Amino acid sequence: MRTPANSALPRSVREALAKLGEDIAIARKKRRISTVSMAERAFISRGTLHKVEKGDPTVSMGIYATVLFVLGLSDGLRQVADRTRDSLGLDIEEDRLPKKVQPRRRKRGLS
Amino acid sequence: MRTPANSALPRSVREALAKLGEDIAIARKKRRISTVSMAERAFISRGTLHKVEKGDPTVSMGIYATVLFVLGLSDGLRQVADRTRDSLGLDIEEDRLPKKVQPRRRKRGLS
DNA sequence: TATTATTGTATAATATAATGAACAAATAAA
DNA sequence: TTTATTTGTTCATTATATTATACAATAATA
């Protein structure tokens, strides 16, 4: 990622990722898996695993997901934005949601 | 990511990410946010947002996290691997977990 | 305490993620 | 039905993520 979303992440986002990284490290230790072994199982380098356990935002989602999978925790991913839990926004049945979001148009000829 | 973890993700992982992407797209539509507007708010390009809504594993975690934040769904991230929910592994108090994971050593001099 | 493996960092090289632009296809509003 | 806007894709360019390697610091075992 080479976007401001990298260097200038909102505090709460940075904290959420940091917590995720910590939780991953704890889960790994609970399972008595070394960083070397974990890196091998996830097909990544030890350095990248270290970033994951720090909650580094530049690491790809696929790598996070694979690490979680190795830990048997990938189900958590499915619930992150689960529809049934999402109370915000319009309360419309999924089928009736517009496929494209389009603002109400102005009549032609108005300044 | 340029690791096998990219092209050869386990089925369940690919599916979990695909679901996450779908849920994100639905949440966006519920809130009547266009892809253009969403991309702006998350400081990313429209193309990358499209990947996110497909559950593409090569997109950075920071970008996923920022999009979730814009949707007001970033709390879900904090619970993905939450300790208190993690029933697997050793059931040891966090404080007593070893900082390093080390296998039991062999006595010297044994073949 | 001595020893040995694990973990924390740093660096250069290289693969690739993210962008912006441009065009086609699809959909919602008039 | 017509029209305007959104969304899907592609491509070349550029920034950067990931790796492999090596060394230092740290912690667990005997």
PDB file of C-alpha atoms (C1' of nucleotides) in Angstrom:
ATOM      1  CA  MET A   1       0.000   0.000   0.000  1.00  0.00           C
ATOM      2  CA  ARG A   2       1.303   3.429  -0.855  1.00  0.00           C
ATOM      3  CA  THR A   3      -1.639   5.408   0.324  1.00  0.00           C
ATOM      4  CA  PRO A   4      -2.088   7.867   3.196  1.00  0.00           C
ATOM      5  CA  ALA A   5      -4.180   5.104   4.694  1.00  0.00           C
ATOM      6  CA  ASN A   6      -0.823   3.638   5.518  1.00  0.00           C
ATOM      7  CA  SER A   7       1.082   6.311   7.381  1.00  0.00           C
ATOM      8  CA  ALA A   8      -1.928   8.174   8.697  1.00  0.00           C
ATOM      9  CA  LEU A   9      -4.243   5.508  10.014  1.00  0.00           C
ATOM     10  CA  PRO A  10      -6.827   6.619  12.562  1.00  0.00           C
ATOM     11  CA  ARG A  11      -5.805   5.881  16.131  1.00  0.00           C
ATOM     12  CA  SER A  12      -8.546   3.363  16.695  1.00  0.00           C
ATOM     13  CA  VAL A  13      -7.540   1.441  13.599  1.00  0.00           C
ATOM     14  CA  ARG A  14      -3.908   1.303  14.622  1.00  0.00           C
ATOM     15  CA  GLU A  15      -4.965   0.090  18.030  1.00  0.00           C
ATOM     16  CA  ALA A  16      -7.293  -2.552  16.645  1.00  0.00           C
ATOM     17  CA  LEU A  17      -4.500  -3.925  14.466  1.00  0.00           C
ATOM     18  CA  ALA A  18      -2.030  -3.826  17.324  1.00  0.00           C
ATOM     19  CA  LYS A  19      -4.420  -5.852  19.435  1.00  0.00           C
ATOM     20  CA  LEU A  20      -4.942  -8.323  16.617  1.00  0.00           C
ATOM     21  CA  GLY A  21      -1.189  -8.774  16.346  1.00  0.00           C
ATOM     22  CA  GLU A  22      -0.822  -9.314  20.090  1.00  0.00           C
ATOM     23  CA  ASP A  23      -3.629 -11.817  20.126  1.00  0.00           C
ATOM     24  CA  ILE A  24      -1.992 -13.712  17.293  1.00  0.00           C
ATOM     25  CA  ALA A  25       1.327 -13.837  19.141  1.00  0.00           C
ATOM     26  CA  ILE A  26      -0.375 -15.084  22.301  1.00  0.00           C
ATOM     27  CA  ALA A  27      -2.312 -17.712  20.391  1.00  0.00           C
ATOM     28  CA  ARG A  28       0.921 -18.917  18.825  1.00  0.00           C
ATOM     29  CA  LYS A  29       2.686 -19.208  22.164  1.00  0.00           C
ATOM     30  CA  LYS A  30      -0.260 -21.004  23.698  1.00  0.00           C
ATOM     31  CA  ARG A  31       0.131 -23.588  20.978  1.00  0.00           C
ATOM     32  CA  ARG A  32       3.870 -23.820  21.535  1.00  0.00           C
ATOM     33  CA  ILE A  33       4.707 -22.871  17.991  1.00  0.00           C
ATOM     34  CA  SER A  34       7.991 -21.043  17.415  1.00  0.00           C
ATOM     35  CA  THR A  35       8.198 -18.107  15.034  1.00  0.00           C
ATOM     36  CA  VAL A  36      10.353 -20.202  12.732  1.00  0.00           C
ATOM     37  CA  SER A  37       7.828 -23.014  12.621  1.00  0.00           C
ATOM     38  CA  MET A  38       4.938 -20.613  12.229  1.00  0.00           C
ATOM     39  CA  ALA A  39       6.606 -18.819   9.349  1.00  0.00           C
ATOM     40  CA  GLU A  40       7.201 -22.125   7.590  1.00  0.00           C
ATOM     41  CA  ARG A  41       3.643 -23.292   8.003  1.00  0.00           C
ATOM     42  CA  ALA A  42       2.303 -20.011   6.670  1.00  0.00           C
ATOM     43  CA  PHE A  43       4.811 -19.934   3.786  1.00  0.00           C
ATOM     44  CA  ILE A  44       6.160 -16.546   4.819  1.00  0.00           C
ATOM     45  CA  SER A  45       9.431 -15.192   6.167  1.00  0.00           C
ATOM     46  CA  ARG A  46      10.122 -14.728   9.845  1.00  0.00           C
ATOM     47  CA  GLY A  47      10.433 -10.998   9.316  1.00  0.00           C
ATOM     48  CA  THR A  48       6.952 -10.738   7.891  1.00  0.00           C
ATOM     49  CA  LEU A  49       5.545 -12.813  10.730  1.00  0.00           C
ATOM     50  CA  HIS A  50       7.137 -10.364  13.115  1.00  0.00           C
ATOM     51  CA  LYS A  51       5.291  -7.545  11.377  1.00  0.00           C
ATOM     52  CA  VAL A  52       2.040  -9.451  11.644  1.00  0.00           C
ATOM     53  CA  GLU A  53       2.483  -9.846  15.380  1.00  0.00           C
ATOM     54  CA  LYS A  54       3.057  -6.109  15.606  1.00  0.00           C
ATOM     55  CA  GLY A  55      -0.142  -5.399  13.722  1.00  0.00           C
ATOM     56  CA  ASP A  56       1.676  -3.831  10.767  1.00  0.00           C
ATOM     57  CA  PRO A  57      -0.913  -2.434   8.312  1.00  0.00           C
ATOM     58  CA  THR A  58       1.293  -2.873   5.251  1.00  0.00           C
ATOM     59  CA  VAL A  59       1.211  -6.651   5.395  1.00  0.00           C
ATOM     60  CA  SER A  60      -1.266  -8.249   3.011  1.00  0.00           C
ATOM     61  CA  MET A  61      -4.621  -9.516   4.174  1.00  0.00           C
ATOM     62  CA  GLY A  62      -3.818 -12.911   2.687  1.00  0.00           C
ATOM     63  CA  ILE A  63      -0.868 -13.296   5.017  1.00  0.00           C
ATOM     64  CA  TYR A  64      -2.888 -12.339   8.073  1.00  0.00           C
ATOM     65  CA  ALA A  65      -5.581 -14.745   6.969  1.00  0.00           C
ATOM     66  CA  THR A  66      -3.141 -17.589   6.457  1.00  0.00           C
ATOM     67  CA  VAL A  67      -1.578 -17.089   9.875  1.00  0.00           C
ATOM     68  CA  LEU A  68      -5.015 -17.092  11.462  1.00  0.00           C
ATOM     69  CA  PHE A  69      -5.822 -20.247   9.536  1.00  0.00           C
ATOM     70  CA  VAL A  70      -2.731 -22.013  10.867  1.00  0.00           C
ATOM     71  CA  LEU A  71      -3.872 -21.070  14.354  1.00  0.00           C
ATOM     72  CA  GLY A  72      -7.357 -22.380  13.671  1.00  0.00           C
ATOM     73  CA  LEU A  73      -8.788 -18.897  14.083  1.00  0.00           C
ATOM     74  CA  SER A  74      -9.841 -18.021  10.557  1.00  0.00           C
ATOM     75  CA  ASP A  75     -13.515 -18.256  11.385  1.00  0.00           C
ATOM     76  CA  GLY A  76     -13.192 -14.940  13.149  1.00  0.00           C
ATOM     77  CA  LEU A  77     -12.591 -13.372   9.766  1.00  0.00           C
ATOM     78  CA  ARG A  78     -16.003 -14.415   8.545  1.00  0.00           C
ATOM     79  CA  GLN A  79     -17.697 -12.426  11.254  1.00  0.00           C
ATOM     80  CA  VAL A  80     -15.808  -9.159  10.961  1.00  0.00           C
ATOM     81  CA  ALA A  81     -18.451  -7.431   8.865  1.00  0.00           C
ATOM     82  CA  ASP A  82     -21.174 -10.041   9.007  1.00  0.00           C
ATOM     83  CA  ARG A  83     -24.437  -8.740   7.583  1.00  0.00           C
ATOM     84  CA  THR A  84     -26.649  -9.998  10.358  1.00  0.00           C
ATOM     85  CA  ARG A  85     -24.619  -8.064  12.906  1.00  0.00           C
ATOM     86  CA  ASP A  86     -24.514  -4.849  10.942  1.00  0.00           C
ATOM     87  CA  SER A  87     -27.181  -2.710  12.501  1.00  0.00           C
ATOM     88  CA  LEU A  88     -26.075   0.536  10.909  1.00  0.00           C
ATOM     89  CA  GLY A  89     -27.205   1.762   7.529  1.00  0.00           C
ATOM     90  CA  LEU A  90     -30.467   1.148   5.787  1.00  0.00           C
ATOM     91  CA  ASP A  91     -32.427  -1.799   7.061  1.00  0.00           C
ATOM     92  CA  ILE A  92     -33.372  -3.244   3.719  1.00  0.00           C
ATOM     93  CA  GLU A  93     -33.501  -6.811   2.631  1.00  0.00           C
ATOM     94  CA  GLU A  94     -30.357  -7.714   0.823  1.00  0.00           C
ATOM     95  CA  ASP A  95     -32.136  -8.565  -2.422  1.00  0.00           C
ATOM     96  CA  ARG A  96     -33.696  -5.147  -2.663  1.00  0.00           C
ATOM     97  CA  LEU A  97     -30.486  -3.238  -2.267  1.00  0.00           C
ATOM     98  CA  PRO A  98     -29.635  -1.278  -5.409  1.00  0.00           C
ATOM     99  CA  LYS A  99     -26.653  -2.658  -7.272  1.00  0.00           C
ATOM    100  CA  LYS A 100     -25.403   0.817  -7.915  1.00  0.00           C
ATOM    101  CA  VAL A 101     -25.554   3.747  -5.563  1.00  0.00           C
ATOM    102  CA  GLN A 102     -26.797   6.772  -7.393  1.00  0.00           C
ATOM    103  CA  PRO A 103     -27.680  10.178  -5.935  1.00  0.00           C
ATOM    104  CA  ARG A 104     -30.984  11.784  -6.792  1.00  0.00           C
ATOM    105  CA  ARG A 105     -30.504  13.733 -10.036  1.00  0.00           C
ATOM    106  CA  ARG A 106     -31.212  17.387 -10.601  1.00  0.00           C
ATOM    107  CA  LYS A 107     -33.678  18.296 -13.280  1.00  0.00           C
ATOM    108  CA  ARG A 108     -31.901  19.522 -16.403  1.00  0.00           C
ATOM    109  CA  GLY A 109     -31.722  23.223 -16.928  1.00  0.00           C
ATOM    110  CA  LEU A 110     -31.481  24.251 -13.293  1.00  0.00           C
ATOM    111  CA  SER A 111     -28.480  26.359 -12.346  1.00  0.00           C
TER     112      SER A 111
ATOM    113  CA  MET B   1       2.822 -10.673  -0.950  1.00  0.00           C
ATOM    114  CA  ARG B   2       4.840 -12.913  -3.189  1.00  0.00           C
ATOM    115  CA  THR B   3       4.401 -16.075  -1.227  1.00  0.00           C
ATOM    116  CA  PRO B   4       2.572 -19.322  -1.996  1.00  0.00           C
ATOM    117  CA  ALA B   5       0.176 -18.121   0.656  1.00  0.00           C
ATOM    118  CA  ASN B   6      -1.072 -15.898  -2.129  1.00  0.00           C
ATOM    119  CA  SER B   7      -1.869 -18.150  -5.032  1.00  0.00           C
ATOM    120  CA  ALA B   8      -2.456 -21.297  -3.030  1.00  0.00           C
ATOM    121  CA  LEU B   9      -4.659 -20.203  -0.180  1.00  0.00           C
ATOM    122  CA  PRO B  10      -6.696 -22.912   1.512  1.00  0.00           C
ATOM    123  CA  ARG B  11     -10.256 -23.068   0.304  1.00  0.00           C
ATOM    124  CA  SER B  12     -11.743 -22.026   3.616  1.00  0.00           C
ATOM    125  CA  VAL B  13      -9.510 -18.981   3.728  1.00  0.00           C
ATOM    126  CA  ARG B  14     -10.455 -17.908   0.233  1.00  0.00           C
ATOM    127  CA  GLU B  15     -14.091 -18.320   1.136  1.00  0.00           C
ATOM    128  CA  ALA B  16     -13.766 -16.385   4.368  1.00  0.00           C
ATOM    129  CA  LEU B  17     -12.164 -13.482   2.517  1.00  0.00           C
ATOM    130  CA  ALA B  18     -14.760 -13.620  -0.242  1.00  0.00           C
ATOM    131  CA  LYS B  19     -17.492 -13.371   2.364  1.00  0.00           C
ATOM    132  CA  LEU B  20     -15.744 -10.474   4.052  1.00  0.00           C
ATOM    133  CA  GLY B  21     -15.604  -8.647   0.743  1.00  0.00           C
ATOM    134  CA  GLU B  22     -19.273  -9.263   0.047  1.00  0.00           C
ATOM    135  CA  ASP B  23     -20.253  -8.079   3.483  1.00  0.00           C
ATOM    136  CA  ILE B  24     -18.239  -4.923   2.973  1.00  0.00           C
ATOM    137  CA  ALA B  25     -19.954  -4.231  -0.352  1.00  0.00           C
ATOM    138  CA  ILE B  26     -23.369  -4.767   1.183  1.00  0.00           C
ATOM    139  CA  ALA B  27     -22.562  -2.530   4.141  1.00  0.00           C
ATOM    140  CA  ARG B  28     -21.458   0.180   1.726  1.00  0.00           C
ATOM    141  CA  LYS B  29     -24.653  -0.019  -0.301  1.00  0.00           C
ATOM    142  CA  LYS B  30     -26.788   0.014   2.825  1.00  0.00           C
ATOM    143  CA  ARG B  31     -25.154   3.301   3.693  1.00  0.00           C
ATOM    144  CA  ARG B  32     -25.691   4.652   0.176  1.00  0.00           C
ATOM    145  CA  ILE B  33     -22.017   5.273  -0.410  1.00  0.00           C
ATOM    146  CA  SER B  34     -20.772   5.038  -3.988  1.00  0.00           C
ATOM    147  CA  THR B  35     -17.495   3.314  -4.801  1.00  0.00           C
ATOM    148  CA  VAL B  36     -16.055   6.680  -5.799  1.00  0.00           C
ATOM    149  CA  SER B  37     -16.983   8.251  -2.496  1.00  0.00           C
ATOM    150  CA  MET B  38     -15.825   5.239  -0.538  1.00  0.00           C
ATOM    151  CA  ALA B  39     -12.467   5.197  -2.278  1.00  0.00           C
ATOM    152  CA  GLU B  40     -11.992   8.881  -1.494  1.00  0.00           C
ATOM    153  CA  ARG B  41     -12.854   8.489   2.159  1.00  0.00           C
ATOM    154  CA  ALA B  42     -10.471   5.573   2.524  1.00  0.00           C
ATOM    155  CA  PHE B  43      -7.712   7.330   0.552  1.00  0.00           C
ATOM    156  CA  ILE B  44      -7.459   4.510  -1.949  1.00  0.00           C
ATOM    157  CA  SER B  45      -8.167   4.055  -5.649  1.00  0.00           C
ATOM    158  CA  ARG B  46     -11.428   2.719  -6.982  1.00  0.00           C
ATOM    159  CA  GLY B  47      -9.622  -0.275  -8.411  1.00  0.00           C
ATOM    160  CA  THR B  48      -8.246  -1.290  -5.041  1.00  0.00           C
ATOM    161  CA  LEU B  49     -11.661  -0.897  -3.445  1.00  0.00           C
ATOM    162  CA  HIS B  50     -12.998  -3.244  -6.068  1.00  0.00           C
ATOM    163  CA  LYS B  51     -10.404  -5.814  -5.024  1.00  0.00           C
ATOM    164  CA  VAL B  52     -11.383  -5.389  -1.396  1.00  0.00           C
ATOM    165  CA  GLU B  53     -15.014  -6.099  -2.199  1.00  0.00           C
ATOM    166  CA  LYS B  54     -13.887  -9.257  -3.991  1.00  0.00           C
ATOM    167  CA  GLY B  55     -11.913 -10.386  -0.969  1.00  0.00           C
ATOM    168  CA  ASP B  56      -8.578 -10.159  -2.768  1.00  0.00           C
ATOM    169  CA  PRO B  57      -5.831 -11.495  -0.474  1.00  0.00           C
ATOM    170  CA  THR B  58      -3.073  -9.342  -1.967  1.00  0.00           C
ATOM    171  CA  VAL B  59      -4.547  -6.097  -0.668  1.00  0.00           C
ATOM    172  CA  SER B  60      -2.933  -4.796   2.502  1.00  0.00           C
ATOM    173  CA  MET B  61      -4.536  -5.265   5.891  1.00  0.00           C
ATOM    174  CA  GLY B  62      -4.321  -1.504   6.460  1.00  0.00           C
ATOM    175  CA  ILE B  63      -6.591  -0.896   3.503  1.00  0.00           C
ATOM    176  CA  TYR B  64      -9.146  -3.456   4.646  1.00  0.00           C
ATOM    177  CA  ALA B  65      -9.000  -1.943   8.125  1.00  0.00           C
ATOM    178  CA  THR B  66      -9.498   1.587   6.838  1.00  0.00           C
ATOM    179  CA  VAL B  67     -12.491   0.593   4.732  1.00  0.00           C
ATOM    180  CA  LEU B  68     -14.032  -1.152   7.729  1.00  0.00           C
ATOM    181  CA  PHE B  69     -13.368   1.970   9.778  1.00  0.00           C
ATOM    182  CA  VAL B  70     -15.179   4.182   7.293  1.00  0.00           C
ATOM    183  CA  LEU B  71     -18.131   1.809   7.549  1.00  0.00           C
ATOM    184  CA  GLY B  72     -18.000   1.927  11.327  1.00  0.00           C
ATOM    185  CA  LEU B  73     -17.175  -1.757  11.461  1.00  0.00           C
ATOM    186  CA  SER B  74     -13.599  -1.751  12.660  1.00  0.00           C
ATOM    187  CA  ASP B  75     -14.520  -3.127  16.052  1.00  0.00           C
ATOM    188  CA  GLY B  76     -14.979  -6.481  14.414  1.00  0.00           C
ATOM    189  CA  LEU B  77     -11.241  -6.552  13.813  1.00  0.00           C
ATOM    190  CA  ARG B  78     -10.529  -6.437  17.520  1.00  0.00           C
ATOM    191  CA  GLN B  79     -12.383  -9.664  18.064  1.00  0.00           C
ATOM    192  CA  VAL B  80     -10.923 -11.763  15.277  1.00  0.00           C
ATOM    193  CA  ALA B  81      -8.391 -13.521  17.488  1.00  0.00           C
ATOM    194  CA  ASP B  82      -9.499 -12.240  20.870  1.00  0.00           C
ATOM    195  CA  ARG B  83      -7.765 -14.083  23.688  1.00  0.00           C
ATOM    196  CA  THR B  84     -10.838 -14.664  25.779  1.00  0.00           C
ATOM    197  CA  ARG B  85     -12.491 -16.444  22.904  1.00  0.00           C
ATOM    198  CA  ASP B  86      -9.527 -18.580  22.010  1.00  0.00           C
ATOM    199  CA  SER B  87     -10.262 -21.916  23.605  1.00  0.00           C
ATOM    200  CA  LEU B  88      -7.611 -23.847  21.724  1.00  0.00           C
ATOM    201  CA  GLY B  89      -4.049 -24.228  22.864  1.00  0.00           C
ATOM    202  CA  LEU B  90      -2.673 -24.276  26.351  1.00  0.00           C
ATOM    203  CA  ASP B  91      -4.943 -22.838  28.973  1.00  0.00           C
ATOM    204  CA  ILE B  92      -2.349 -20.812  30.799  1.00  0.00           C
ATOM    205  CA  GLU B  93      -2.655 -17.372  32.245  1.00  0.00           C
ATOM    206  CA  GLU B  94      -1.235 -14.866  29.856  1.00  0.00           C
ATOM    207  CA  ASP B  95       1.435 -13.693  32.263  1.00  0.00           C
ATOM    208  CA  ARG B  96       2.871 -17.157  32.646  1.00  0.00           C
ATOM    209  CA  LEU B  97       3.237 -17.800  28.938  1.00  0.00           C
ATOM    210  CA  PRO B  98       6.906 -18.187  27.971  1.00  0.00           C
ATOM    211  CA  LYS B  99       8.226 -15.312  25.907  1.00  0.00           C
ATOM    212  CA  LYS B 100      10.080 -17.721  23.717  1.00  0.00           C
ATOM    213  CA  VAL B 101       8.931 -21.084  22.532  1.00  0.00           C
ATOM    214  CA  GLN B 102      11.677 -23.601  22.952  1.00  0.00           C
ATOM    215  CA  PRO B 103      11.557 -27.360  22.454  1.00  0.00           C
ATOM    216  CA  ARG B 104      12.920 -29.629  25.166  1.00  0.00           C
ATOM    217  CA  ARG B 105      16.642 -30.078  24.627  1.00  0.00           C
ATOM    218  CA  ARG B 106      18.546 -33.309  24.222  1.00  0.00           C
ATOM    219  CA  LYS B 107      21.355 -34.039  26.633  1.00  0.00           C
ATOM    220  CA  ARG B 108      24.707 -33.474  24.974  1.00  0.00           C
ATOM    221  CA  GLY B 109      26.540 -36.490  23.738  1.00  0.00           C
ATOM    222  CA  LEU B 110      23.559 -38.493  22.625  1.00  0.00           C
ATOM    223  CA  SER B 111      23.542 -39.631  19.029  1.00  0.00           C
TER     224      SER B 111
ATOM    225  C1'  DT C   1      25.579 -20.380  35.641  1.00  0.00           C
ATOM    226  C1'  DA C   2      26.642 -21.961  31.049  1.00  0.00           C
ATOM    227  C1'  DT C   3      24.724 -23.095  26.902  1.00  0.00           C
ATOM    228  C1'  DT C   4      21.882 -23.061  22.976  1.00  0.00           C
ATOM    229  C1'  DA C   5      17.857 -21.912  20.465  1.00  0.00           C
ATOM    230  C1'  DT C   6      14.632 -18.221  19.764  1.00  0.00           C
ATOM    231  C1'  DT C   7      13.573 -13.699  18.805  1.00  0.00           C
ATOM    232  C1'  DG C   8      14.563  -8.734  17.389  1.00  0.00           C
ATOM    233  C1'  DT C   9      16.559  -5.854  13.766  1.00  0.00           C
ATOM    234  C1'  DA C  10      18.771  -4.252   9.657  1.00  0.00           C
ATOM    235  C1'  DT C  11      19.860  -4.310   4.676  1.00  0.00           C
ATOM    236  C1'  DA C  12      19.964  -5.000  -0.301  1.00  0.00           C
ATOM    237  C1'  DA C  13      17.590  -7.236  -4.032  1.00  0.00           C
ATOM    238  C1'  DT C  14      13.427  -8.219  -6.470  1.00  0.00           C
ATOM    239  C1'  DA C  15       8.653  -9.209  -7.036  1.00  0.00           C
ATOM    240  C1'  DT C  16       4.456  -7.021  -6.850  1.00  0.00           C
ATOM    241  C1'  DA C  17       0.770  -3.882  -4.886  1.00  0.00           C
ATOM    242  C1'  DA C  18      -1.508   0.461  -5.723  1.00  0.00           C
ATOM    243  C1'  DT C  19      -2.378   4.173  -8.648  1.00  0.00           C
ATOM    244  C1'  DG C  20      -4.406   7.004 -12.431  1.00  0.00           C
ATOM    245  C1'  DA C  21      -6.368   7.098 -16.795  1.00  0.00           C
ATOM    246  C1'  DA C  22      -9.379   5.632 -20.143  1.00  0.00           C
ATOM    247  C1'  DC C  23     -13.118   2.956 -22.077  1.00  0.00           C
ATOM    248  C1'  DA C  24     -17.055  -0.341 -22.034  1.00  0.00           C
ATOM    249  C1'  DA C  25     -20.940  -2.253 -19.705  1.00  0.00           C
ATOM    250  C1'  DA C  26     -24.670  -1.913 -16.622  1.00  0.00           C
ATOM    251  C1'  DT C  27     -28.122   0.349 -13.925  1.00  0.00           C
ATOM    252  C1'  DA C  28     -31.097   3.923 -11.873  1.00  0.00           C
ATOM    253  C1'  DA C  29     -33.459   8.182 -12.484  1.00  0.00           C
ATOM    254  C1'  DA C  30     -36.068  11.231 -15.410  1.00  0.00           C
TER     255       DA C  30
ATOM    256  C1'  DT D   1     -37.095   4.855 -23.278  1.00  0.00           C
ATOM    257  C1'  DT D   2     -33.462   8.015 -22.848  1.00  0.00           C
ATOM    258  C1'  DT D   3     -29.704   9.774 -20.372  1.00  0.00           C
ATOM    259  C1'  DA D   4     -26.459  10.397 -16.819  1.00  0.00           C
ATOM    260  C1'  DT D   5     -23.712   8.062 -13.500  1.00  0.00           C
ATOM    261  C1'  DT D   6     -21.806   4.216 -11.471  1.00  0.00           C
ATOM    262  C1'  DT D   7     -19.304   0.156 -11.788  1.00  0.00           C
ATOM    263  C1'  DG D   8     -16.118  -3.337 -14.142  1.00  0.00           C
ATOM    264  C1'  DT D   9     -11.604  -3.849 -16.438  1.00  0.00           C
ATOM    265  C1'  DT D  10      -7.223  -3.129 -18.495  1.00  0.00           C
ATOM    266  C1'  DC D  11      -2.526  -1.253 -18.677  1.00  0.00           C
ATOM    267  C1'  DA D  12       1.822   1.137 -17.860  1.00  0.00           C
ATOM    268  C1'  DT D  13       4.189   3.343 -14.139  1.00  0.00           C
ATOM    269  C1'  DT D  14       6.038   3.776  -9.598  1.00  0.00           C
ATOM    270  C1'  DA D  15       6.268   2.905  -4.803  1.00  0.00           C
ATOM    271  C1'  DT D  16       6.841  -0.601  -1.677  1.00  0.00           C
ATOM    272  C1'  DA D  17       6.115  -5.329   0.414  1.00  0.00           C
ATOM    273  C1'  DT D  18       8.580  -9.626   1.023  1.00  0.00           C
ATOM    274  C1'  DT D  19      12.436 -12.266   1.076  1.00  0.00           C
ATOM    275  C1'  DA D  20      17.008 -14.084   2.417  1.00  0.00           C
ATOM    276  C1'  DT D  21      20.856 -13.297   5.110  1.00  0.00           C
ATOM    277  C1'  DA D  22      23.420 -12.057   8.943  1.00  0.00           C
ATOM    278  C1'  DC D  23      24.264 -10.470  13.600  1.00  0.00           C
ATOM    279  C1'  DA D  24      22.908  -9.036  18.332  1.00  0.00           C
ATOM    280  C1'  DA D  25      20.013  -9.557  22.241  1.00  0.00           C
ATOM    281  C1'  DT D  26      17.251 -12.371  25.007  1.00  0.00           C
ATOM    282  C1'  DA D  27      15.279 -16.173  27.418  1.00  0.00           C
ATOM    283  C1'  DA D  28      14.728 -21.170  28.514  1.00  0.00           C
ATOM    284  C1'  DT D  29      16.906 -25.362  29.598  1.00  0.00           C
ATOM    285  C1'  DA D  30      20.402 -28.416  31.676  1.00  0.00           C
TER     286       DA D  30
END
